[in-house]
Amino acid sequence: MKKLINDPQNVVAESVEGFGWAHADVVAVHLDPTYVSRAGGAVAGKVGLVSGGGSGHEPLHAGFVGLGMLDAAVPGAVFTSPTPDQIAPALLAASGGAGVLAIVKNYTGDVLNFETAVELAEADDIEVATVVVNDDVAVQDSLYTAGRRGVAGTVAVEKIAGAAAERGDNLAAVVAIAERVIANVRTMGVALSACIVPHAGVPSFELTEDEVEIGIGIHGEPGRRRVPMESADNITEHLLTPVADDLALVSGENVLLFVNGMGGTPASELYVVYRQARKLLEARGVNVTRSLVGNYVTSLEMQGVSVTVLRLDSELTALWDAPVRTAALHW
Amino acid sequence: MKKLINDPQNVVAESVEGFGWAHADVVAVHLDPTYVSRAGGAVAGKVGLVSGGGSGHEPLHAGFVGLGMLDAAVPGAVFTSPTPDQIAPALLAASGGAGVLAIVKNYTGDVLNFETAVELAEADDIEVATVVVNDDVAVQDSLYTAGRRGVAGTVAVEKIAGAAAERGDNLAAVVAIAERVIANVRTMGVALSACIVPHAGVPSFELTEDEVEIGIGIHGEPGRRRVPMESADNITEHLLTPVADDLALVSGENVLLFVNGMGGTPASELYVVYRQARKLLEARGVNVTRSLVGNYVTSLEMQGVSVTVLRLDSELTALWDAPVRTAALHW
C-alpha cells in the first residue's frame, strides 16, 4: 500500500485539519469530536442542513459546507459511519432556531447513528427532520443496506435543499424540496479497480485486468454483475439505460446530467462518458439543461465513474443555479 | 490497460467535445483543428491569453478558459505538443485587438511549436508576446527540456495574468505581471505510481511497491531520485524544502500554497500534504495567506502530488482574488 498518509489511524483527523486550514474562509473544523461547520456559525432563522457519513468520499460532505449548501458535515472513519456523539454536536452547531434537516445516505449504520443523534439533539429542544437518499438503481438490498443505497445523487439533494433553506423556506418546505429531489434522482456506477482502505492495507476486492464491476457501490460493495472490459460508450450505456428507465424519462423532459469520478479516473475520461451519456439522453428526446462533471463522491483512489440523472422542473433548476460558496462547489 | 475510452486515437477529440457540451456557458469548442475558446468570442480591447500543451493534464488548460483567465486553450495529443496549425487559430480567436499573450510551459516541443504559431499569427498583424513558465525546481535540464520544466505553477501564471488582462492592463503590463509570477513561483512533485498513455497501453515507467520518485515531471519524466516510501510528512518535507529554499523565503513573507493532485490521489491525502507543507512554512515564519488544493495539473491517473509556493505581494494577491469563471476555477 502506497499512500500519502502518516499513521493510518490519523488520516481523517489530519486531513480534516488540513482542510480546515485551507478553507478557513468557508468552514470551521472541530476535532474532538470531529465535525465541520460553517465559518461564522449557524445562520439565525435559517433551517440548518447537516450531512455526514464515512470518510473516503471526499469532497463529500465537508466540501459542501458553506453558503447555499450544508451548515455542518460529520466525517466518520474511512468507510465507517460517524458516531452519534459526533453527529449530535453538528446538529446543534447547524441550528439557527428554525429546525435542522439531516441528509442521510441510505446505509444501515448511517441511518441508525443519525437516528440516535437526532434523539440527543431533540432532548436539547432542536427540531430535526431527516431525509434518506437512495438514488443507486444498481441493487435493491446490499451488503450494508436495506433498500437502495445513497450515492452521488446526494450532491443534488444537498445543493438544492441548501438553496431552499438559504432563500428562507421553513423546515417542512425544505424537507419537501429534498424529497422531491430524492424522488427524481437516480445513479449507477462502474468500477475499473478497487481501492485500499488505509487501516486495512489491502484492496477491498479484486478485479482482473479484463473485467469491470457494473453497479458498484461507493465502498466497493458488489454491484449487478462483472462483465468484460468494453468501450467507454458501451459501459456508459450500461449505466445510463437503467437510470433513465427507472426514472421513466420521456421526450421533452429536462434533466441535470452528473458524471462523477470515483477518485482515480482522469478528467478526460469523465468527459468521454459525459459525451455518450448526453447522446443517449438526447436520443430519447431528453434535454440536458444542467451538467456537473468531476470528482464529487469518491471511493478513495478507485478508478470508475457513476452517472446520475436528476429530472428538473423550473423550481429545481432555479435552486440548482442559486449561489453556492463551498470548498468543492462554488458559483 | 483499463480506461474509459473508445478508440485511443479519439480520446482527445471525444473528451474535448464532451467538455464543450458540459460547459457551453463558458467555452466554445473547435474540433478541426482542435482548440477551445471563450464562449462569446474574444473581448474587444482586452489582451487575449492563450495557453496549450499536451493533453492528459486536465483540467489544464481548457478548464481555465473563461472570464478572468484564458481566452483560448490548445490541447495536443496526450503528452504531445499541439501543432502550430492548432495554435495559430487559437491565437487569432483570442485576439481582441490589444495583443495576445501566449503562456507556454517550458518543454522543447511546446516552445518550438508556439514560436512557429506566433510567426503565423503575426503574419495576420496580431501582436503576440510569449512567456515561458519554468517553475519545477527538481531538475535543470531533463528529457524534454532545456532549463527547468513548467508544471503546476502555470495555474498561478494563467490566473493572475488573466486578472491583469481583465482589469484592462495593456500587453506590456500583462507580460510584466506574468513574468513577476514566474519569477516567484516554484514547484516540486512526487509520484507514487506511473500512468498509462492510451495509445501506448503500458505504464510510462515502473516503481516498485516500496519506492517513490521525488521530483517527477508531469509526463512521468525522471526526477531527482527514487527513495523508499516514507510518511506523508517526510515526503512533503522533501518537496517543500527545495521549493522554499529556491525561493529564498524569509520570515514575514506571504505566500500562496498550492497542493496539486496528479490525478489518482484521494483528496484526503492532498489535505494531509497541505497540512504538513503549511506547518513547515509557518515554522519558517512564512504566512500562508492563500491556498489551492485539488487536481489542477494532472498526469492522467498518476498517483502523486506536487507542492507549489508563490511569493505574494498585495497586487498579486488582489489579482489572485479577482473573479474567475472557468470550468475548473470559479470564484
XYZ file of C-alpha atoms in Angstrom:
662
model
C 0.000 0.000 0.000
C 1.454 3.360 -1.064
C -0.495 6.294 0.298
C 0.369 9.859 1.220
C -0.530 9.340 4.858
C 1.171 9.088 8.232
C -0.344 6.770 10.843
C -3.441 5.208 9.199
C -5.378 5.878 12.420
C -4.841 9.635 11.991
C -5.748 10.072 8.316
C -9.180 11.553 8.893
C -8.104 13.918 11.683
C -5.044 15.182 9.806
C -6.911 15.529 6.540
C -9.820 17.385 8.126
C -7.411 19.666 9.980
C -5.618 20.500 6.715
C -8.981 21.039 5.034
C -9.952 23.493 7.757
C -6.710 25.463 7.372
C -7.037 25.607 3.580
C -10.666 26.763 3.670
C -10.823 28.848 6.840
C -12.845 31.478 4.955
C -15.657 28.930 4.495
C -15.522 26.353 7.306
C -14.602 25.841 10.946
C -13.177 22.455 11.901
C -13.759 20.755 15.254
C -11.579 17.773 16.131
C -12.996 16.381 19.393
C -15.427 15.134 18.296
C -14.733 15.625 14.597
C -17.160 17.701 12.557
C -17.041 20.646 10.160
C -19.340 23.653 10.446
C -19.847 26.846 8.504
C -17.379 29.627 9.294
C -19.283 32.198 11.300
C -21.624 29.622 12.785
C -25.301 28.881 12.259
C -27.464 31.427 10.445
C -30.211 32.731 12.722
C -33.682 31.978 11.395
C -32.451 29.659 8.624
C -33.129 25.926 8.513
C -29.803 24.194 9.179
C -28.599 21.352 6.943
C -26.352 18.563 8.192
C -24.962 15.552 6.399
C -22.286 13.016 7.145
C -21.039 9.516 6.618
C -17.868 7.537 6.348
C -14.742 9.319 5.129
C -13.078 8.357 1.854
C -15.737 10.003 -0.332
C -14.218 13.496 -0.360
C -15.195 16.180 -1.165
C -18.486 14.724 0.139
C -19.569 16.006 2.708
C -17.229 18.596 4.244
C -16.504 20.076 0.810
C -20.172 21.077 0.599
C -20.328 23.100 3.818
C -20.936 26.784 3.156
C -23.427 29.328 1.885
C -26.198 27.727 -0.149
C -25.490 24.147 0.866
C -24.667 22.472 4.221
C -24.278 24.063 7.653
C -22.320 21.122 9.053
C -20.793 17.819 7.956
C -19.690 14.826 10.001
C -16.880 12.618 8.679
C -16.619 9.159 10.222
C -13.574 6.936 9.977
C -12.867 5.757 6.424
C -15.943 3.919 5.079
C -17.378 3.871 8.627
C -20.448 5.705 9.884
C -19.846 8.688 12.165
C -20.905 8.103 15.761
C -23.964 9.703 17.394
C -21.558 11.576 19.683
C -20.061 13.242 16.588
C -23.359 13.884 14.827
C -25.245 15.430 17.755
C -22.913 18.437 18.216
C -23.006 19.009 14.450
C -26.813 19.163 14.598
C -26.530 21.715 17.405
C -23.906 23.732 15.515
C -26.204 23.900 12.482
C -29.228 25.068 14.420
C -30.266 28.664 13.800
C -33.590 28.236 15.582
C -35.646 27.231 12.536
C -35.026 23.488 12.744
C -32.419 21.228 11.193
C -32.582 18.831 8.254
C -30.353 15.756 8.405
C -29.498 14.372 4.952
C -28.517 10.712 5.310
C -27.263 8.333 2.643
C -29.076 5.015 2.929
C -26.589 2.817 4.747
C -27.769 0.958 7.828
C -25.063 2.328 10.116
C -25.569 5.919 8.980
C -29.342 5.681 9.398
C -29.091 4.206 12.912
C -26.417 6.606 14.146
C -28.241 9.640 12.786
C -31.455 8.410 14.496
C -29.681 8.241 17.845
C -28.062 11.635 17.315
C -31.405 13.192 16.406
C -32.832 11.945 19.698
C -29.922 13.554 21.534
C -30.457 16.849 19.700
C -34.203 16.807 20.272
C -33.514 16.460 24.006
C -31.893 19.894 23.571
C -35.177 21.181 22.059
C -33.903 21.278 18.475
C -36.421 20.152 15.882
C -34.742 17.777 13.423
C -36.203 16.240 10.268
C -34.410 13.509 8.352
C -34.391 12.548 4.694
C -32.726 9.394 3.383
C -31.093 9.446 -0.059
C -31.409 6.193 -2.028
C -30.536 7.000 -5.623
C -28.496 3.913 -6.607
C -30.541 1.823 -9.039
C -27.982 -0.999 -9.128
C -29.254 -3.123 -6.246
C -32.293 -3.343 -4.023
C -30.680 -4.648 -0.830
C -26.924 -4.862 -0.454
C -24.080 -5.596 1.895
C -24.713 -2.526 4.034
C -28.246 -1.500 3.131
C -31.912 -2.318 3.282
C -33.337 -0.812 0.118
C -31.322 1.156 -2.402
C -28.004 2.776 -1.487
C -27.437 6.514 -1.318
C -24.621 7.611 -3.616
C -23.742 10.564 -5.891
C -27.304 11.900 -6.079
C -26.679 13.163 -2.539
C -24.833 16.147 -4.041
C -28.015 17.272 -5.799
C -30.081 16.835 -2.631
C -27.608 18.895 -0.591
C -27.266 21.630 -3.228
C -30.962 22.084 -3.926
C -32.252 21.706 -0.349
C -29.453 24.046 0.723
C -30.660 26.681 -1.726
C -34.221 26.279 -0.453
C -33.052 26.822 3.124
C -30.985 29.811 2.037
C -33.992 31.532 0.423
C -35.876 31.208 3.720
C -38.071 28.127 3.304
C -39.265 26.656 6.603
C -38.333 23.138 7.707
C -41.370 21.443 6.182
C -40.763 23.184 2.854
C -37.060 22.263 2.806
C -37.976 18.647 3.563
C -40.479 18.680 0.696
C -37.856 20.016 -1.721
C -35.317 17.420 -0.575
C -37.868 14.635 -1.012
C -38.692 15.922 -4.486
C -35.028 15.692 -5.458
C -34.758 12.202 -3.943
C -37.840 11.073 -5.895
C -36.335 12.311 -9.161
C -32.645 11.406 -8.963
C -31.056 8.093 -9.920
C -27.456 6.874 -10.208
C -25.468 3.885 -11.363
C -21.714 3.349 -11.192
C -18.919 1.166 -12.510
C -15.535 0.262 -11.030
C -12.431 -0.493 -13.090
C -10.302 -1.020 -9.994
C -10.716 -1.386 -6.243
C -9.428 0.961 -3.563
C -7.415 0.365 -0.407
C -8.775 1.465 2.959
C -5.753 2.811 4.901
C -6.240 0.756 8.075
C -6.933 -2.389 6.031
C -3.905 -2.042 3.755
C -5.203 -4.372 1.051
C -7.704 -3.829 -1.790
C -11.346 -4.243 -0.769
C -11.923 -6.573 -3.724
C -10.103 -7.780 -6.836
C -10.888 -7.279 -10.495
C -8.852 -8.925 -13.214
C -7.223 -6.837 -15.944
C -10.138 -7.665 -18.261
C -13.236 -7.111 -16.128
C -15.224 -4.279 -14.601
C -17.942 -4.283 -11.937
C -21.196 -2.716 -13.112
C -23.386 -1.305 -10.344
C -20.578 -0.881 -7.831
C -21.311 0.878 -4.536
C -19.153 3.713 -3.238
C -17.436 1.385 -0.754
C -16.654 -1.240 -3.354
C -19.730 -3.286 -2.459
C -20.703 -5.769 -5.145
C -22.845 -4.447 -7.962
C -25.085 -6.089 -10.501
C -22.532 -8.060 -12.426
C -18.943 -8.361 -13.552
C -18.505 -8.014 -17.256
C -15.532 -7.966 -19.593
C -13.987 -4.548 -20.168
C -15.747 -2.769 -23.009
C -15.569 0.615 -24.735
C -16.467 3.724 -22.753
C -19.533 4.173 -24.948
C -20.837 0.670 -24.163
C -20.121 0.944 -20.451
C -21.863 4.307 -20.341
C -24.901 2.727 -21.945
C -24.918 0.040 -19.192
C -25.102 2.856 -16.636
C -27.374 5.372 -18.320
C -30.063 2.989 -19.556
C -31.190 1.626 -16.147
C -31.045 5.147 -14.702
C -33.207 6.634 -17.451
C -35.571 3.644 -17.392
C -36.012 3.795 -13.613
C -36.849 7.500 -13.885
C -39.241 6.703 -16.751
C -37.874 9.710 -18.620
C -39.941 10.804 -21.592
C -39.211 13.002 -24.560
C -39.226 16.710 -23.828
C -38.176 16.475 -20.185
C -35.247 18.490 -18.800
C -32.511 16.916 -16.676
C -29.276 17.534 -14.838
C -26.606 15.103 -16.056
C -23.918 14.480 -13.449
C -20.875 12.341 -14.305
C -18.967 11.629 -11.116
C -15.414 10.336 -10.884
C -14.683 7.732 -8.206
C -11.274 9.274 -7.423
C -8.708 7.645 -9.721
C -10.219 8.351 -13.138
C -8.685 11.081 -15.336
C -10.918 14.059 -16.048
C -10.609 13.383 -19.779
C -12.339 10.012 -19.333
C -15.180 11.583 -17.358
C -15.897 13.832 -20.336
C -15.834 10.860 -22.736
C -18.524 9.255 -20.543
C -20.451 12.536 -20.298
C -20.460 12.844 -24.099
C -22.001 9.402 -24.594
C -24.500 9.763 -21.727
C -25.652 13.017 -23.239
C -26.002 11.481 -26.702
C -28.102 8.644 -25.233
C -30.362 11.073 -23.367
C -30.790 13.230 -26.452
C -31.654 10.133 -28.480
C -34.596 9.734 -26.045
C -35.603 13.348 -26.650
C -34.432 14.362 -23.163
C -32.826 17.813 -22.812
C -29.661 18.086 -20.715
C -30.113 21.605 -19.359
C -27.630 21.416 -16.473
C -24.348 19.478 -16.122
C -21.814 18.555 -13.472
C -18.617 16.608 -14.241
C -15.886 15.827 -11.727
C -14.827 14.006 -8.569
C -17.559 14.802 -6.038
C -18.463 11.477 -4.388
C -15.343 9.351 -4.485
C -14.156 5.994 -3.177
C -10.585 6.949 -2.299
C -8.453 6.195 -5.396
C -10.915 3.822 -7.075
C -10.956 4.003 -10.878
C -14.523 4.270 -12.028
C -17.400 6.575 -12.655
C -21.068 6.988 -11.852
C -23.792 8.546 -13.959
C -26.535 10.480 -12.171
C -29.641 11.956 -13.765
C -31.981 14.367 -11.968
C -35.319 15.249 -13.543
C -35.599 19.036 -13.378
C -38.542 21.391 -13.190
C -38.213 25.168 -13.206
C -38.037 25.451 -9.409
C -35.383 22.742 -9.015
C -33.399 24.377 -11.836
C -33.511 27.772 -10.131
C -32.421 26.232 -6.820
C -29.569 24.391 -8.571
C -28.473 27.690 -10.125
C -28.646 29.631 -6.841
C -25.303 30.853 -5.445
C -23.157 28.345 -3.582
C -19.863 29.035 -1.788
C -18.243 25.852 -0.545
C -14.789 24.338 -0.895
C -15.908 21.972 -3.667
C -18.878 23.691 -5.349
C -18.713 27.417 -5.961
C -20.836 29.613 -8.215
C -4.903 -1.217 -19.725
C -8.390 -0.409 -18.409
C -9.567 3.051 -19.394
C -12.941 4.629 -20.003
C -12.151 5.378 -23.621
C -13.169 4.219 -27.076
C -10.519 4.245 -29.833
C -7.307 5.569 -28.206
C -6.796 7.816 -31.243
C -10.070 9.635 -30.482
C -9.677 10.261 -26.744
C -8.768 13.923 -27.013
C -11.411 14.800 -29.611
C -14.209 12.971 -27.765
C -13.173 14.340 -24.397
C -12.915 17.914 -25.648
C -16.284 17.579 -27.386
C -17.890 16.372 -24.147
C -16.166 19.184 -22.265
C -17.627 21.707 -24.677
C -21.144 20.327 -24.276
C -20.891 20.294 -20.477
C -19.560 23.869 -20.270
C -21.267 25.573 -23.204
C -21.999 28.583 -20.982
C -18.226 29.188 -20.639
C -16.427 27.785 -23.691
C -16.763 27.101 -27.407
C -15.020 24.010 -28.766
C -13.474 23.756 -32.222
C -12.518 20.308 -33.493
C -10.718 20.888 -36.796
C -8.168 21.942 -35.718
C -8.811 21.333 -32.024
C -8.860 24.308 -29.677
C -11.134 25.779 -27.023
C -12.096 29.443 -26.888
C -14.195 31.614 -24.643
C -17.947 31.443 -25.261
C -18.899 34.700 -26.923
C -15.502 35.118 -28.541
C -12.628 37.497 -27.924
C -13.212 40.568 -25.763
C -12.654 43.754 -27.771
C -9.848 45.903 -26.377
C -8.662 43.254 -23.894
C -5.299 41.494 -24.116
C -6.011 37.888 -25.092
C -4.422 34.986 -23.194
C -3.672 31.631 -24.816
C -2.071 28.532 -23.404
C -1.758 24.958 -24.519
C 0.239 21.787 -24.373
C -0.130 18.056 -24.454
C -3.409 16.574 -23.221
C -3.524 14.356 -20.140
C -3.064 17.244 -17.679
C -6.750 18.179 -17.387
C -8.231 20.491 -16.274
C -5.109 22.328 -17.563
C -5.568 24.209 -19.931
C -9.133 24.103 -21.332
C -10.572 24.111 -17.807
C -9.093 27.573 -17.325
C -10.735 29.248 -20.316
C -13.226 31.913 -19.281
C -13.638 35.292 -17.652
C -10.572 36.294 -15.654
C -8.231 33.663 -17.049
C -7.584 32.317 -20.567
C -9.240 33.310 -23.841
C -8.208 30.114 -25.624
C -6.501 26.791 -24.920
C -4.913 24.302 -27.305
C -4.845 20.610 -26.340
C -2.355 18.444 -28.203
C -2.467 14.664 -28.322
C -1.815 13.045 -24.948
C 1.590 14.225 -23.631
C 2.339 15.666 -27.099
C 2.734 19.318 -28.032
C -0.085 20.885 -30.025
C 0.848 21.707 -33.608
C 1.396 25.244 -34.934
C -1.664 24.722 -37.144
C -3.749 24.270 -33.993
C -2.140 27.069 -32.012
C -2.328 29.788 -34.685
C -6.151 29.838 -34.969
C -6.379 29.894 -31.159
C -4.160 32.995 -31.110
C -6.475 34.590 -33.662
C -9.591 33.582 -31.725
C -8.168 35.203 -28.574
C -7.306 38.474 -30.254
C -9.473 41.423 -29.254
C -7.176 43.948 -30.891
C -4.965 44.656 -27.862
C -2.423 41.910 -28.468
C -2.166 38.329 -27.262
C -0.043 36.713 -24.564
C 0.996 33.099 -25.124
C 1.726 31.243 -21.866
C 3.981 28.269 -22.617
C 5.204 25.583 -20.254
C 8.926 25.004 -20.763
C 9.029 21.873 -22.905
C 11.079 21.969 -26.083
C 8.218 20.898 -28.360
C 5.769 23.387 -26.865
C 8.266 26.240 -27.114
C 9.104 25.480 -30.766
C 5.505 24.979 -31.891
C 4.303 28.128 -30.164
C 7.169 30.062 -31.828
C 6.063 28.895 -35.261
C 2.412 29.645 -34.493
C 3.284 33.130 -33.267
C 5.011 33.804 -36.598
C 1.842 32.687 -38.400
C -0.337 34.935 -36.234
C 1.982 37.904 -36.635
C 1.657 37.497 -40.388
C -2.015 38.286 -39.713
C -0.946 41.511 -37.942
C -1.638 40.237 -34.429
C 0.914 41.273 -31.837
C 1.879 38.267 -29.701
C 4.126 38.173 -26.643
C 5.265 34.909 -25.091
C 6.192 33.946 -21.538
C 7.698 30.590 -20.634
C 6.816 29.013 -17.281
C 9.663 27.078 -15.625
C 8.655 26.533 -12.005
C 9.893 22.957 -11.437
C 12.912 23.055 -9.121
C 13.535 19.314 -9.421
C 15.858 19.299 -12.427
C 17.802 21.774 -14.518
C 17.688 20.030 -17.887
C 15.524 16.976 -18.468
C 14.240 14.516 -21.013
C 12.101 17.098 -22.800
C 13.527 20.419 -21.626
C 16.413 22.801 -21.690
C 16.263 24.535 -18.320
C 13.587 23.902 -15.724
C 10.235 22.372 -16.645
C 6.921 24.220 -16.478
C 4.442 22.448 -14.226
C 1.697 23.338 -11.720
C 2.826 26.935 -11.234
C 1.296 27.555 -14.663
C -2.112 27.778 -12.971
C -0.960 30.791 -10.958
C 0.503 32.464 -14.056
C -2.729 31.979 -16.009
C -4.960 33.126 -13.132
C -3.011 36.238 -12.219
C -2.088 37.361 -15.748
C -5.709 36.686 -16.714
C -6.930 39.015 -13.976
C -4.470 41.697 -15.110
C -5.791 41.446 -18.671
C -9.362 41.550 -17.404
C -8.786 44.794 -15.483
C -7.532 46.413 -18.699
C -3.738 46.216 -18.481
C -2.003 46.580 -21.850
C 0.133 43.800 -23.330
C 3.412 45.013 -21.839
C 1.819 45.268 -18.390
C 0.269 41.798 -18.613
C 3.651 40.378 -19.669
C 5.295 42.095 -16.695
C 2.751 40.613 -14.280
C 3.169 37.132 -15.792
C 6.953 37.413 -15.517
C 6.614 38.512 -11.884
C 4.586 35.386 -11.118
C 7.090 33.193 -12.970
C 9.962 34.732 -11.008
C 8.233 33.979 -7.708
C 6.649 30.553 -8.176
C 8.339 27.187 -7.607
C 7.082 23.594 -7.610
C 8.272 20.089 -6.848
C 6.360 16.831 -7.249
C 6.418 13.176 -6.279
C 4.979 10.103 -7.992
C 3.753 7.015 -6.178
C 2.718 5.304 -9.409
C 3.081 5.772 -13.149
C 0.310 6.460 -15.638
C -0.609 4.810 -18.920
C -0.784 6.874 -22.103
C -3.797 5.499 -24.059
C -2.035 4.942 -27.381
C 0.978 3.367 -25.605
C -1.059 0.968 -23.466
C 1.696 0.312 -20.925
C 2.942 2.342 -17.946
C 5.459 5.048 -18.830
C 7.795 3.805 -16.074
C 7.756 1.335 -13.202
C 8.030 1.893 -9.456
C 8.169 -0.970 -7.026
C 5.666 -1.234 -4.187
C 8.212 0.335 -1.829
C 9.590 3.308 -3.751
C 8.532 6.749 -4.899
C 10.077 9.146 -7.418
C 10.892 12.554 -5.941
C 10.993 15.399 -8.451
C 8.838 13.692 -11.052
C 7.728 15.666 -14.121
C 4.118 15.808 -15.234
C 4.772 13.286 -18.016
C 6.477 10.818 -15.717
C 9.937 12.083 -16.664
C 12.618 11.075 -14.183
C 13.034 13.299 -11.160
C 15.832 13.819 -8.670
C 15.896 10.405 -7.064
C 13.977 7.294 -6.160
C 13.599 6.802 -2.451
C 11.847 4.258 -0.269
C 8.234 5.074 0.551
C 8.054 7.268 3.636
C 5.379 9.010 5.670
C 3.385 11.813 4.043
C 5.015 14.284 6.411
C 8.535 13.248 5.353
C 7.711 13.217 1.649
C 6.126 16.650 1.954
C 9.329 17.920 3.527
C 11.322 16.552 0.538
C 9.094 18.664 -1.727
C 8.601 21.823 0.307
C 12.189 22.366 1.421
C 13.781 22.748 -2.040
C 10.853 24.924 -3.140
C 11.159 27.256 -0.161
C 14.966 27.295 -0.399
C 14.929 28.100 -4.117
C 12.548 30.993 -3.458
C 14.789 32.111 -0.563
C 11.674 32.695 1.514
C 12.226 34.695 4.671
C 10.184 35.172 7.804
C 7.239 37.516 7.433
C 6.602 36.893 3.738
C 3.141 35.964 2.411
C 2.604 33.062 0.031
C 0.038 31.085 -1.892
C 0.359 27.372 -1.042
C -0.934 25.127 -3.822
C -1.083 21.359 -3.324
C -1.845 19.727 -6.656
C -3.043 16.170 -7.168
C -1.563 14.265 -10.121
C -4.904 12.597 -10.910
C -5.104 9.373 -8.908
C -4.562 10.655 -5.378
C -7.539 10.889 -2.999
C -8.482 14.408 -1.890
C -7.963 13.376 1.735
C -4.265 12.730 1.051
C -3.848 16.118 -0.634
C -5.042 17.759 2.573
C -2.621 15.667 4.672
C 0.189 17.023 2.464
C -1.215 20.553 2.644
C -1.270 20.374 6.442
C 2.400 19.437 6.685
C 3.534 21.902 3.992
C 1.754 24.659 5.851
C 3.347 23.653 9.153
C 6.793 23.722 7.523
C 6.201 27.158 6.008
C 4.900 28.511 9.304
C 7.975 27.121 11.064
C 9.985 29.408 8.739
C 7.785 32.338 9.739
C 6.104 32.385 6.313
C 2.382 33.266 6.218
C 0.119 31.155 4.010
C -2.426 33.774 3.031
C -3.943 31.982 0.030
C -4.472 28.257 -0.671
C -5.435 25.958 -3.506
C -5.834 22.193 -3.081
C -7.024 19.807 -5.782
C -6.387 18.165 -9.161
C -5.444 21.052 -11.457
C -2.349 19.892 -13.384
C -2.601 16.129 -13.636
C -0.753 13.274 -15.318
C -3.745 11.137 -16.271
C -4.316 8.704 -13.378
C -0.859 9.035 -11.807
C -0.799 8.803 -8.009
C 1.238 11.661 -6.671
C 1.231 15.269 -5.688
C 3.128 18.475 -6.272
C 3.686 21.367 -3.891
C 3.775 24.878 -5.356
C 4.597 28.064 -3.480
C 4.066 31.551 -4.922
C 5.501 34.565 -3.120
C 2.687 37.113 -2.909
C 2.649 40.867 -2.726
C -0.525 42.927 -2.351
C -1.046 43.311 -6.108
C -0.567 39.612 -6.896
C -2.933 38.774 -4.028
C -5.613 41.106 -5.377
C -5.242 39.635 -8.863
C -5.461 36.088 -7.445
C -8.667 37.097 -5.634
C -10.249 38.738 -8.705
C -13.334 36.997 -10.123
C -12.773 33.948 -12.330
C -15.421 31.964 -14.196
C -13.983 28.869 -15.826
C -14.905 25.185 -15.775
C -12.222 24.353 -13.197
C -11.669 27.582 -11.227
C -14.661 29.659 -10.261
C -14.983 32.434 -7.700
